[in-house]
CSV table of C-alpha atoms in Angstrom, one decimal:
chain,number,residue,atom,x,y,z
A,1,MET,CA,-67.1,16.1,-61.6
A,2,CYS,CA,-66.7,19.9,-62.1
A,3,VAL,CA,-70.4,20.2,-63.1
A,4,ARG,CA,-71.4,18.2,-60.0
A,5,ARG,CA,-69.5,20.6,-57.8
A,6,SER,CA,-71.0,23.6,-59.4
A,7,LEU,CA,-74.5,22.2,-59.0
A,8,VAL,CA,-73.9,21.4,-55.4
A,9,GLY,CA,-72.6,25.0,-54.9
A,10,LEU,CA,-75.6,26.5,-56.7
A,11,THR,CA,-78.0,24.4,-54.7
A,12,PHE,CA,-76.4,25.5,-51.5
A,13,CYS,CA,-76.6,29.2,-52.5
A,14,THR,CA,-80.3,28.8,-53.5
A,15,CYS,CA,-81.2,27.0,-50.2
A,16,TYR,CA,-79.3,29.5,-48.2
A,17,LEU,CA,-81.0,32.5,-49.7
A,18,ALA,CA,-84.5,30.9,-49.8
A,19,SER,CA,-84.2,29.8,-46.1
A,20,TYR,CA,-83.3,33.3,-44.9
A,21,LEU,CA,-86.0,35.0,-46.9
A,22,THR,CA,-88.7,32.5,-45.8
A,23,ASN,CA,-87.7,32.8,-42.1
A,24,LYS,CA,-87.7,36.6,-42.4
A,25,TYR,CA,-91.1,36.5,-43.9
A,26,VAL,CA,-92.5,34.4,-41.1
A,27,LEU,CA,-90.7,36.3,-38.3
A,28,SER,CA,-91.1,39.9,-39.6
A,29,VAL,CA,-93.9,40.0,-42.1
A,30,LEU,CA,-96.3,37.6,-40.4
A,31,LYS,CA,-94.7,38.5,-37.0
A,32,PHE,CA,-94.7,35.0,-35.7
A,33,THR,CA,-92.4,35.9,-32.7
A,34,TYR,CA,-92.6,32.6,-30.8
A,35,PRO,CA,-89.0,31.2,-31.3
A,36,THR,CA,-89.4,28.0,-29.2
A,37,LEU,CA,-92.3,26.9,-31.4
A,38,PHE,CA,-90.9,28.1,-34.7
A,39,GLN,CA,-87.4,26.6,-34.2
A,40,GLY,CA,-88.9,23.5,-32.6
A,41,TRP,CA,-91.0,23.0,-35.7
A,42,GLN,CA,-88.0,23.5,-38.0
A,43,THR,CA,-85.8,21.1,-36.0
A,44,LEU,CA,-88.7,18.5,-35.9
A,45,ILE,CA,-89.1,18.6,-39.6
A,46,GLY,CA,-85.4,18.5,-40.2
A,47,GLY,CA,-85.0,15.5,-37.8
A,48,LEU,CA,-87.8,13.6,-39.5
A,49,LEU,CA,-86.5,14.3,-43.0
A,50,LEU,CA,-83.0,13.2,-41.9
A,51,HIS,CA,-84.4,10.0,-40.4
A,52,VAL,CA,-86.4,9.2,-43.5
A,53,SER,CA,-83.3,9.9,-45.7
A,54,TRP,CA,-81.4,7.5,-43.5
A,55,LYS,CA,-84.0,4.8,-43.9
A,56,LEU,CA,-84.0,5.3,-47.6
A,57,GLY,CA,-80.2,5.0,-47.7
A,58,TRP,CA,-79.6,8.5,-48.9
A,59,VAL,CA,-77.4,9.4,-45.9
A,60,GLU,CA,-75.6,7.3,-43.3
A,61,ILE,CA,-76.2,7.7,-39.6
A,62,ASN,CA,-73.9,5.6,-37.4
A,63,SER,CA,-75.0,4.2,-34.0
A,64,SER,CA,-73.1,6.2,-31.5
A,65,SER,CA,-72.0,5.2,-28.0
A,66,ARG,CA,-73.3,6.9,-24.9
A,67,SER,CA,-69.9,8.5,-24.3
A,68,HIS,CA,-69.8,10.1,-27.7
A,69,VAL,CA,-73.4,11.4,-27.3
A,70,LEU,CA,-72.6,12.9,-23.9
A,71,ALA,CA,-69.4,14.5,-25.3
A,72,TRP,CA,-71.4,16.2,-28.0
A,73,LEU,CA,-74.1,17.4,-25.6
A,74,PRO,CA,-72.5,20.8,-24.9
A,75,ALA,CA,-72.4,21.5,-28.6
A,76,SER,CA,-76.1,20.7,-28.9
A,77,VAL,CA,-76.8,23.1,-26.1
A,78,LEU,CA,-74.9,25.8,-28.0
A,79,PHE,CA,-76.8,24.8,-31.2
A,80,VAL,CA,-80.2,25.5,-29.4
A,81,GLY,CA,-78.9,28.8,-28.1
A,82,MET,CA,-77.7,29.6,-31.6
A,83,ILE,CA,-81.0,29.0,-33.4
A,84,TYR,CA,-83.1,30.6,-30.6
A,85,ALA,CA,-81.1,33.8,-30.4
A,86,GLY,CA,-80.8,33.9,-34.2
A,87,SER,CA,-84.6,33.7,-34.5
A,88,ARG,CA,-85.0,36.5,-32.0
A,89,ALA,CA,-82.5,38.7,-33.8
A,90,LEU,CA,-83.7,38.0,-37.3
A,91,SER,CA,-87.2,39.0,-36.4
A,92,ARG,CA,-86.0,42.5,-35.5
A,93,LEU,CA,-83.1,43.1,-37.9
A,94,ALA,CA,-82.8,43.3,-41.6
A,95,ILE,CA,-81.0,40.3,-43.3
A,96,PRO,CA,-77.9,42.4,-44.4
A,97,VAL,CA,-77.5,43.8,-40.8
A,98,PHE,CA,-77.9,40.3,-39.3
A,99,LEU,CA,-75.4,38.7,-41.6
A,100,THR,CA,-72.9,41.5,-41.1
A,101,LEU,CA,-73.1,41.0,-37.3
A,102,CYS,CA,-72.9,37.3,-37.6
A,103,ASN,CA,-69.5,37.5,-39.4
A,104,VAL,CA,-68.0,38.6,-36.0
A,105,ALA,CA,-68.3,34.9,-35.0
A,106,GLU,CA,-65.4,34.2,-37.4
A,107,VAL,CA,-63.4,36.9,-35.7
A,108,ILE,CA,-64.0,35.1,-32.4
A,109,ILE,CA,-62.7,31.8,-33.9
A,110,CYS,CA,-59.7,33.6,-35.3
A,111,GLY,CA,-58.9,35.2,-32.0
A,112,TYR,CA,-59.3,31.9,-30.1
A,113,GLN,CA,-56.9,30.2,-32.5
A,114,LYS,CA,-54.4,33.0,-32.2
A,115,CYS,CA,-54.5,33.5,-28.5
A,116,PHE,CA,-55.1,30.0,-27.1
A,117,GLN,CA,-53.9,27.6,-29.8
A,118,LYS,CA,-51.0,29.9,-30.8
A,119,GLU,CA,-51.6,29.4,-34.5
A,120,LYS,CA,-49.8,31.6,-36.9
A,121,THR,CA,-52.0,34.3,-38.5
A,122,SER,CA,-51.1,36.1,-41.7
A,123,PRO,CA,-51.3,39.9,-41.8
A,124,ALA,CA,-54.0,39.7,-44.4
A,125,LYS,CA,-56.2,37.6,-42.1
A,126,ILE,CA,-55.6,40.1,-39.2
A,127,CYS,CA,-56.5,43.1,-41.4
A,128,SER,CA,-59.7,41.3,-42.6
A,129,ALA,CA,-60.6,40.4,-39.0
A,130,PHE,CA,-60.3,44.1,-38.1
A,131,PHE,CA,-62.5,45.1,-41.1
A,132,LEU,CA,-65.2,42.6,-40.0
A,133,LEU,CA,-65.1,43.8,-36.5
A,134,ALA,CA,-65.1,47.5,-37.4
A,135,ALA,CA,-68.0,47.0,-39.9
A,136,ALA,CA,-70.1,45.3,-37.3
A,137,GLY,CA,-69.2,47.9,-34.7
A,138,CYS,CA,-70.2,50.8,-36.8
A,139,LEU,CA,-73.6,49.4,-37.6
A,140,PRO,CA,-75.4,50.6,-34.4
A,141,PHE,CA,-74.3,54.2,-35.0
A,142,ASN,CA,-75.6,54.3,-38.5
A,143,ASP,CA,-78.7,52.2,-38.2
A,144,SER,CA,-81.7,54.5,-38.5
A,145,GLN,CA,-84.0,51.7,-37.3
A,146,PHE,CA,-81.7,50.7,-34.4
A,147,ASP,CA,-83.3,48.1,-32.2
A,148,PRO,CA,-81.4,47.3,-29.0
A,149,ASP,CA,-83.2,44.0,-28.5
A,150,GLY,CA,-82.3,42.9,-32.0
A,151,TYR,CA,-78.6,43.7,-31.5
A,152,PHE,CA,-78.6,42.1,-28.1
A,153,TRP,CA,-79.9,38.8,-29.5
A,154,ALA,CA,-77.5,39.0,-32.5
A,155,VAL,CA,-74.6,39.3,-30.0
A,156,ILE,CA,-75.9,36.2,-28.2
A,157,HIS,CA,-76.2,34.4,-31.5
A,158,LEU,CA,-72.7,35.2,-32.8
A,159,PHE,CA,-71.1,34.1,-29.5
A,160,CYS,CA,-73.0,30.8,-29.6
A,161,VAL,CA,-72.0,30.3,-33.2
A,162,GLY,CA,-68.3,31.1,-32.4
A,163,ALA,CA,-68.3,28.7,-29.4
A,164,TYR,CA,-70.1,26.0,-31.4
A,165,LYS,CA,-67.5,26.1,-34.2
A,166,ILE,CA,-64.6,26.2,-31.7
A,167,LEU,CA,-66.1,23.2,-29.9
A,168,ARG,CA,-66.5,21.3,-33.2
A,169,LYS,CA,-62.9,22.0,-34.2
A,170,SER,CA,-61.6,21.0,-30.7
A,171,GLN,CA,-63.3,17.6,-30.9
A,172,LYS,CA,-61.8,16.6,-34.3
A,173,PRO,CA,-61.1,13.9,-35.2
A,174,SER,CA,-64.5,13.0,-33.9
A,175,ALA,CA,-66.3,9.6,-33.9
A,176,LEU,CA,-69.4,11.5,-35.0
A,177,SER,CA,-69.8,12.5,-38.7
A,178,ASP,CA,-71.4,15.8,-39.6
A,179,ILE,CA,-74.7,14.0,-40.3
A,180,ASP,CA,-74.5,12.3,-36.9
A,181,GLN,CA,-73.9,15.6,-35.1
A,182,GLN,CA,-76.8,17.3,-36.9
A,183,TYR,CA,-79.1,14.4,-36.1
A,184,LEU,CA,-78.2,14.7,-32.4
A,185,ASN,CA,-78.7,18.5,-32.6
A,186,TYR,CA,-82.2,18.0,-34.1
A,187,ILE,CA,-83.2,15.5,-31.4
A,188,PHE,CA,-81.9,17.6,-28.5
A,189,SER,CA,-83.4,20.8,-29.9
A,190,VAL,CA,-86.9,19.4,-30.3
A,191,VAL,CA,-86.9,18.1,-26.7
A,192,LEU,CA,-85.4,21.2,-25.1
A,193,LEU,CA,-87.5,23.7,-27.1
A,194,ALA,CA,-90.7,21.7,-26.4
A,195,PHE,CA,-90.0,21.9,-22.7
A,196,ALA,CA,-89.1,25.6,-22.9
A,197,SER,CA,-92.2,26.6,-24.8
A,198,HIS,CA,-94.3,26.7,-21.6
A,199,PRO,CA,-91.9,28.7,-19.3
A,200,THR,CA,-91.4,31.3,-22.0
A,201,GLY,CA,-95.1,31.7,-22.6
A,202,ASP,CA,-95.0,30.8,-26.3
A,203,LEU,CA,-97.2,27.8,-25.8
A,204,PHE,CA,-100.3,29.7,-24.9
A,205,SER,CA,-99.5,33.1,-26.4
A,206,VAL,CA,-99.5,31.5,-29.9
A,207,LEU,CA,-103.3,31.1,-29.6
A,208,ASP,CA,-103.6,34.9,-30.1
A,209,PHE,CA,-101.6,34.9,-33.3
A,210,PRO,CA,-103.8,36.4,-36.0
A,211,PHE,CA,-102.6,34.2,-38.8
A,212,LEU,CA,-102.7,31.0,-37.0
A,213,TYR,CA,-105.3,29.4,-39.3
A,214,PHE,CA,-104.2,31.0,-42.6
A,215,TYR,CA,-102.8,28.9,-45.3
A,216,ARG,CA,-99.9,31.2,-46.1
A,217,PHE,CA,-98.7,30.9,-42.5
A,218,HIS,CA,-98.9,27.1,-42.6
A,219,GLY,CA,-97.2,27.0,-46.1
A,220,SER,CA,-94.4,29.3,-44.9
A,221,CYS,CA,-93.7,27.2,-41.8
A,222,CYS,CA,-93.6,24.0,-43.9
A,223,ALA,CA,-91.3,25.7,-46.4
A,224,SER,CA,-89.0,26.9,-43.7
A,225,GLY,CA,-88.7,23.4,-42.3
A,226,PHE,CA,-88.0,21.8,-45.6
A,227,LEU,CA,-85.5,24.6,-46.7
A,228,GLY,CA,-83.7,24.3,-43.4
A,229,PHE,CA,-83.2,20.6,-43.9
A,230,PHE,CA,-82.1,21.0,-47.5
A,231,LEU,CA,-79.7,23.7,-46.4
A,232,VAL,CA,-78.1,21.3,-43.9
A,233,PHE,CA,-78.0,18.5,-46.5
A,234,SER,CA,-76.4,20.7,-49.2
A,235,THR,CA,-73.9,22.1,-46.7
A,236,VAL,CA,-72.7,18.5,-45.9
A,237,LYS,CA,-72.5,17.7,-49.6
A,238,LEU,CA,-70.6,21.0,-50.2
A,239,LYS,CA,-68.0,20.1,-47.6
A,240,SER,CA,-67.6,16.6,-48.9
A,241,TYR,CA,-67.1,17.6,-52.6
A,242,LEU,CA,-65.1,20.7,-52.2
A,243,ALA,CA,-61.9,21.8,-50.5
A,244,PRO,CA,-62.3,24.1,-47.5
A,245,ALA,CA,-61.2,27.2,-49.5
A,246,GLN,CA,-63.7,26.5,-52.3
A,247,CYS,CA,-66.4,25.8,-49.7
A,248,ALA,CA,-65.7,29.1,-48.0
A,249,ALA,CA,-66.0,30.9,-51.3
A,250,TRP,CA,-69.4,29.4,-52.0
A,251,ILE,CA,-70.6,30.4,-48.6
A,252,PHE,CA,-69.3,33.9,-49.3
A,253,PHE,CA,-71.3,34.2,-52.5
A,254,ALA,CA,-74.4,32.7,-50.9
A,255,LYS,CA,-74.4,35.6,-48.4
A,256,ARG,CA,-74.0,38.3,-51.1
A,257,PRO,CA,-77.6,38.1,-52.6
A,258,GLY,CA,-79.0,38.6,-49.1
A,259,SER,CA,-78.1,42.3,-49.4
A,260,LEU,CA,-79.8,42.7,-52.8
A,261,TYR,CA,-83.4,41.6,-52.0
A,262,LEU,CA,-84.1,44.0,-49.2
A,263,PRO,CA,-84.6,47.7,-49.6
A,264,ASP,CA,-83.4,48.6,-46.1
A,265,GLN,CA,-79.7,48.6,-46.6
A,266,GLY,CA,-78.9,52.1,-45.7
A,267,ALA,CA,-77.3,51.4,-42.3
A,268,VAL,CA,-75.1,48.6,-43.7
A,269,MET,CA,-74.0,50.7,-46.7
A,270,ARG,CA,-73.2,53.8,-44.6
A,271,SER,CA,-71.2,51.6,-42.1
A,272,CYS,CA,-69.2,49.9,-44.9
A,273,ASN,CA,-68.6,53.2,-46.7
A,274,CYS,CA,-67.4,54.7,-43.4
A,275,ILE,CA,-64.9,51.9,-42.9
A,276,LEU,CA,-63.8,51.9,-46.5
A,277,LYS,CA,-63.1,55.7,-46.4
A,278,LEU,CA,-61.2,55.2,-43.2
A,279,LEU,CA,-59.1,52.5,-44.7
A,280,ALA,CA,-58.5,54.4,-47.9
A,281,SER,CA,-57.3,57.5,-46.0
A,282,SER,CA,-54.6,55.5,-44.2
A,283,ASN,CA,-50.9,55.4,-45.2
A,284,LEU,CA,-51.3,53.5,-48.4
A,285,PRO,CA,-48.9,54.0,-51.2
A,286,ALA,CA,-51.6,55.6,-53.4
A,287,SER,CA,-52.9,57.9,-50.7
A,288,ALA,CA,-51.5,61.1,-52.3
A,289,SER,CA,-53.2,60.6,-55.6
A,290,PRO,CA,-56.7,61.8,-56.5
A,291,VAL,CA,-57.9,58.2,-56.8
A,292,ALA,CA,-56.5,57.3,-53.4
A,293,GLU,CA,-59.9,56.2,-52.1
A,294,THR,CA,-60.6,53.9,-55.1
A,295,VAL,CA,-57.2,52.3,-55.0
A,296,GLY,CA,-57.3,51.9,-51.3
A,297,ILE,CA,-60.7,50.2,-51.5
A,298,HIS,CA,-59.6,47.7,-54.1
A,299,HIS,CA,-56.5,46.9,-52.1
A,300,HIS,CA,-58.5,46.0,-49.0
A,301,ALA,CA,-61.1,44.1,-51.1
A,302,ARG,CA,-58.3,41.7,-52.1
A,303,LEU,CA,-57.5,41.2,-48.4
A,304,ILE,CA,-61.1,40.5,-47.7
A,305,LEU,CA,-61.5,37.9,-50.4
A,306,PHE,CA,-58.2,36.2,-49.4
A,307,PHE,CA,-59.6,36.0,-45.9
A,308,CYS,CA,-62.8,34.4,-47.2
A,309,ARG,CA,-60.7,31.7,-48.9
A,310,ASP,CA,-59.1,31.0,-45.6
A,311,GLU,CA,-62.6,30.3,-44.1
A,312,ILE,CA,-63.2,33.8,-42.7
A,313,LEU,CA,-66.3,35.1,-44.4
A,314,LEU,CA,-67.4,38.6,-45.2
A,315,CYS,CA,-70.9,39.8,-46.2
A,316,CYS,CA,-70.8,43.5,-46.7
A,317,PRO,CA,-73.6,44.9,-48.9
A,318,GLY,CA,-71.9,48.2,-49.3
A,319,THR,CA,-69.0,46.7,-51.2
A,320,ARG,CA,-70.8,46.1,-54.5
A,321,VAL,CA,-68.4,48.5,-56.2
A,322,LEU,CA,-65.4,46.4,-55.3
A,323,GLN,CA,-63.6,44.3,-57.9
A,324,PHE,CA,-63.0,41.0,-56.2
A,325,ARG,CA,-60.3,38.9,-57.9
A,326,TRP,CA,-58.8,35.4,-57.4
A,327,TYR,CA,-55.1,35.1,-56.8
C-alpha cells in the first residue's frame, strides 16, 4: 500500500511538471496565443478520455439530476475563467513567477475561512499566508521582464481559482464526485470556449499561425491534452489514497521542480531573498547573532512547510537553501 501511494504521488508530480512545461512550450515558444482554441482542445481531449475511461470501467461517472448539474454550473463558469486566464498569463510569465502568484489563491481561501466562516487559524498559518502574499507582491518590483498583461491575467486566474475552491468546499457534502464535477467542467468548457472563439477573433486569426501545419505543433497540442487528462486523473487518485496533509505535501513537491527547469528565475529569487531578509531582520531570538539571517530563514521555513501540510501551498524558487523538516 505504501508503494502504491508513492507511485501515485510520483505519477502526479511527473504529470504536473510535464503538463506545465508542455503548455509553456506551446504558448511561449511556439507562441500559440489563442486560448479559446488551445483550452477548448485540451478540455475536449480530457472529456473524451474521461468518457472512454468510464466506458471501460476505469472510472465511475454517476448520472446526475438536473438540479445537481445546475447547482454546479457557477463552478464550471469559474473553471472556464480559470483555464482561460491561466493560459493568457502562462503565455507571458515564466513558470516560477506564475506559480508564485497562483499561491495567493490559497491566501484568499484562508482569508475567506477566517473572516466569513469564523474558523480558527493558527499563528503559523497566518505567518505563512503573509509570506505568500508578500512574496507575490514583491514580484512586480523585481521582475526585469515585467509584463502588465501577464500579471493582470494572473490576478484574474488566482481569483477564479480561489472562488472555485471556496465554492467546492461550500457545496460539500455534494452529490457529485470529483470525477463527476470534472466531467461537467469539461463539457461546459468545450461548449463555452467553442462559442467564444468567434467573438474573441481566435477562430480566424489562427489561420495566420506560422506553425499551424508543423508536426511539432500538432504533437505538442496532443501531448498537452493527454497530460492534462492524466494530471486530473492522478489528482483524483492522489486525494483518494492519501490524507489531505500528505496530498498537500505531494502538491508542494510537484511545484518545486518548476523553478529548476527555467533559467529566468532572477525576479522570483530576488523577491524571495528580499522577503527572507526582511523576516530574518525582525525581532527573532537569534537576531543579535552573526548568523541571525540564517537562523531566521530556517525558522520561517518550518512555518512554511507546516502551512503546506495544512493545505496552504508555497512554491518559492529562491528557497532552495532552506532545510525543510517534518514535525
